[in-house]
C-alpha angles and dihedrals in degrees: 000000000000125000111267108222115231117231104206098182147012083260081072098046093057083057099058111098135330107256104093088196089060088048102059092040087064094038086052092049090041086046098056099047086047092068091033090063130071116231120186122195088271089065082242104161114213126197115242099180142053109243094174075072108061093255120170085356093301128159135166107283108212095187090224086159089058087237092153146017115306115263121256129226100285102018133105140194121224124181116212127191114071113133094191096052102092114220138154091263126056138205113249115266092253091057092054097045081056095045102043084046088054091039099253091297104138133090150173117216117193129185107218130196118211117199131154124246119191098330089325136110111233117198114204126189104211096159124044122181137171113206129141140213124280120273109190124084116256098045123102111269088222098048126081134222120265088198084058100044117105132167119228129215130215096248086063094050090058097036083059101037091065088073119097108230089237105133087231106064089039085061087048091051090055100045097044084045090051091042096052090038108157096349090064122099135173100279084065090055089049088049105049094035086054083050088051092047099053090040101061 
């Protein structure tokens, strides 16, 4: 297994390869997730959605490839992302432009914990990570690239969520994001997601 890098902050995710297309198709995917899941002030991350069912092109991910970490007693992996998996739920229209442009390459994984409360099931998301299939010949269709896996923290999911998915803000992000470049820190993202806000 290698070992899977950690973007923090939206500063990181500028940082992550060199084709800007590639970028905001991801920014677009992560953005979306960001506002589908609930997170409370204990960066507790709660399911929304059922992915047994085929929601938002999910299935059951069983990390044959060794991709990640092996599960532990209680967790699962479930891979989202796939616009030709028919479930109840859909991904929004701006998600699937971006996948079917990029040929249905990208995909969320996330690493659930399922526990009962009270005579409830409770589903966690305690691991979040973006990666995408692989694109050169030769590979395997059905595995995905180690060199384009990233996890991704809590603290990345709400810096981007607070972001309208108006097109208009997500090509402000990127070119803000490729205008600042090294030289941007965390004070710049505050300050142009509280300009966003205000604006929509």
């Amino acid at each position: 297994m290698m070992t899977v890098r950690k973007l923090n902050s939206i500063t990181h995710l500028r940082s992550v390869g060199s084709d800007t297309s590639a970028q905001e198709d991801c920014l677009r995917f992560l953005h979306w997730f960001a506002n589908e899941i609930d997170i409370n002030t204990n960066d507790d991350i709660s399911l929304t959605f059922g992915p047994n069912h085929r929601d938002y092109g999910s299935h059951q991910y069983r990390n044959d490839e060794e991709l990640l970490e092996p599960l532990p007693r209680g967790y699962r992996y479930y891979s989202l992302g796939n616009i030709h998996r028919e479930g109840s739920l859909q991904l929004p229209p701006q998600v699937i432009q971006s996948e079917q442009e990029d040929d249905n390459r990208a995909r969320i994984i996330i690493r659930v914990r399922e526990q009962n409360v009270r005579r409830r099931t409770s589903r966690i998301i305690d691991q979040v990570y973006i990666t995408q299939h692989y694109e050169a010949a030769g590979y395997p269709r059905t595995a995905y690239d180690p060199q384009h896996t990233y996890g991704i923290t809590t603290s990345l999911l709400r810096a981007i969520r607070r972001f309208s998915m108006d097109s208009d803000d997500i090509n402000l992000l990127m070119s803000l994001r490729n205008r600042y470049r090294s030289n941007a820190d965390d004070s710049h993202w505050k300050t142009i997601s509280i300009g966003c806000m205000w604006s929509v």
